mmCIF file of C-alpha atoms in Angstrom:
data_model
loop_
_atom_site.group_PDB
_atom_site.id
_atom_site.type_symbol
_atom_site.label_atom_id
_atom_site.label_comp_id
_atom_site.label_asym_id
_atom_site.label_seq_id
_atom_site.Cartn_x
_atom_site.Cartn_y
_atom_site.Cartn_z
ATOM 1 C CA UNK A 1 0.885 -8.526 16.246
ATOM 2 C CA UNK A 2 3.860 -10.437 14.854
ATOM 3 C CA UNK A 3 6.056 -11.215 17.876
ATOM 4 C CA UNK A 4 9.711 -10.928 16.861
ATOM 5 C CA UNK A 5 10.729 -13.466 19.515
ATOM 6 C CA UNK A 6 8.934 -16.206 17.572
ATOM 7 C CA UNK A 7 8.267 -14.839 14.055
ATOM 8 C CA UNK A 8 11.085 -14.299 11.540
ATOM 9 C CA UNK A 9 8.941 -13.255 8.570
ATOM 10 C CA UNK A 10 5.333 -12.829 7.507
ATOM 11 C CA UNK A 11 3.179 -12.431 4.424
ATOM 12 C CA UNK A 12 -0.289 -10.928 4.769
ATOM 13 C CA UNK A 13 -3.187 -10.274 2.449
ATOM 14 C CA UNK A 14 -5.721 -7.614 3.411
ATOM 15 C CA UNK A 15 -8.893 -7.014 1.437
ATOM 16 C CA UNK A 16 -10.843 -3.742 1.712
ATOM 17 C CA UNK A 17 -14.442 -3.393 0.511
ATOM 18 C CA UNK A 18 -16.090 0.014 1.019
ATOM 19 C CA UNK A 19 -19.839 -0.372 1.044
ATOM 20 C CA UNK A 20 -21.235 3.031 0.155
ATOM 21 C CA UNK A 21 -19.084 3.807 -2.882
ATOM 22 C CA UNK A 22 -18.146 0.280 -4.098
ATOM 23 C CA UNK A 23 -14.371 0.677 -3.845
ATOM 24 C CA UNK A 24 -12.291 -2.499 -3.538
ATOM 25 C CA UNK A 25 -8.572 -2.756 -2.778
ATOM 26 C CA UNK A 26 -6.265 -5.620 -1.862
ATOM 27 C CA UNK A 27 -2.957 -5.199 -0.054
ATOM 28 C CA UNK A 28 -0.063 -7.603 0.299
ATOM 29 C CA UNK A 29 2.467 -6.920 3.044
ATOM 30 C CA UNK A 30 5.717 -8.858 3.265
ATOM 31 C CA UNK A 31 7.908 -8.391 6.327
ATOM 32 C CA UNK A 32 11.046 -9.761 7.914
ATOM 33 C CA UNK A 33 12.558 -9.039 11.315
ATOM 34 C CA UNK A 34 16.196 -7.997 10.820
ATOM 35 C CA UNK A 35 17.219 -8.341 14.463
ATOM 36 C CA UNK A 36 16.235 -4.830 15.538
ATOM 37 C CA UNK A 37 13.169 -3.798 13.506
ATOM 38 C CA UNK A 38 10.691 -4.964 10.878
ATOM 39 C CA UNK A 39 11.588 -4.399 7.229
ATOM 40 C CA UNK A 40 8.471 -4.562 5.080
ATOM 41 C CA UNK A 41 6.984 -3.790 1.703
ATOM 42 C CA UNK A 42 3.376 -2.990 0.852
ATOM 43 C CA UNK A 43 1.773 -3.459 -2.562
ATOM 44 C CA UNK A 44 -1.841 -2.884 -3.536
ATOM 45 C CA UNK A 45 -4.139 -3.558 -6.466
ATOM 46 C CA UNK A 46 -7.623 -2.278 -7.211
ATOM 47 C CA UNK A 47 -9.273 1.015 -6.325
ATOM 48 C CA UNK A 48 -7.734 3.632 -4.049
ATOM 49 C CA UNK A 49 -9.813 2.968 -0.921
ATOM 50 C CA UNK A 50 -8.132 5.723 1.103
ATOM 51 C CA UNK A 51 -6.627 3.153 3.503
ATOM 52 C CA UNK A 52 -2.937 3.462 4.422
ATOM 53 C CA UNK A 53 -1.124 0.592 6.167
ATOM 54 C CA UNK A 54 2.084 0.438 8.206
ATOM 55 C CA UNK A 55 3.937 -1.957 10.504
ATOM 56 C CA UNK A 56 5.067 -0.741 13.946
ATOM 57 C CA UNK A 57 8.361 -1.642 15.640
ATOM 58 C CA UNK A 58 6.439 -4.171 17.753
ATOM 59 C CA UNK A 59 5.124 -5.935 14.611
ATOM 60 C CA UNK A 60 1.569 -4.606 14.684
ATOM 61 C CA UNK A 61 -0.147 -3.743 11.404
ATOM 62 C CA UNK A 62 -1.913 -0.386 11.686
ATOM 63 C CA UNK A 63 -4.199 1.420 9.298
ATOM 64 C CA UNK A 64 -5.498 4.928 8.768
ATOM 65 C CA UNK A 65 -8.324 5.938 6.477
ATOM 66 C CA UNK A 66 -8.904 9.233 4.700
ATOM 67 C CA UNK A 67 -12.623 8.451 4.443
ATOM 68 C CA UNK A 68 -14.190 7.815 7.835
ATOM 69 C CA UNK A 69 -17.819 8.176 6.692
ATOM 70 C CA UNK A 70 -17.898 5.190 4.366
ATOM 71 C CA UNK A 71 -18.753 1.810 5.921
ATOM 72 C CA UNK A 72 -17.170 -1.395 4.750
ATOM 73 C CA UNK A 73 -15.184 -4.474 5.648
ATOM 74 C CA UNK A 74 -11.533 -5.370 6.066
ATOM 75 C CA UNK A 75 -10.475 -9.028 5.985
ATOM 76 C CA UNK A 76 -7.039 -10.288 6.921
ATOM 77 C CA UNK A 77 -5.009 -13.445 6.284
ATOM 78 C CA UNK A 78 -1.393 -14.117 7.258
ATOM 79 C CA UNK A 79 1.325 -16.725 6.879
ATOM 80 C CA UNK A 80 4.369 -16.655 9.150
ATOM 81 C CA UNK A 81 7.793 -18.266 9.239
ATOM 82 C CA UNK A 82 8.910 -18.976 12.783
ATOM 83 C CA UNK A 83 12.421 -18.597 14.161
#
C-alpha cells in the first residue's frame, strides 16, 4: 500500500511467470497522488498472462487473473518519492 500521507509518487515493476504454460509478462506502473486520488498508468511487455492490475483509492495495487488453474510466481519491486 502506498500511503498518500507520506508518498507523492511511485514506480513499480511486477514480473509474472506462469509455470504450467510458460507465459511471462512484465508490468510497469507509474502513479502520483494528485491530492484526492491516485493517477496511474500501466504498461506491459511479453505474453498476455491473463493478469489485470489496478490501484485502489487507498494506494493498494490489486490484481485479478483470468486463469486461476495455472501456478506461477509474481515478483514486485517499487521506488517511491516521499512528500
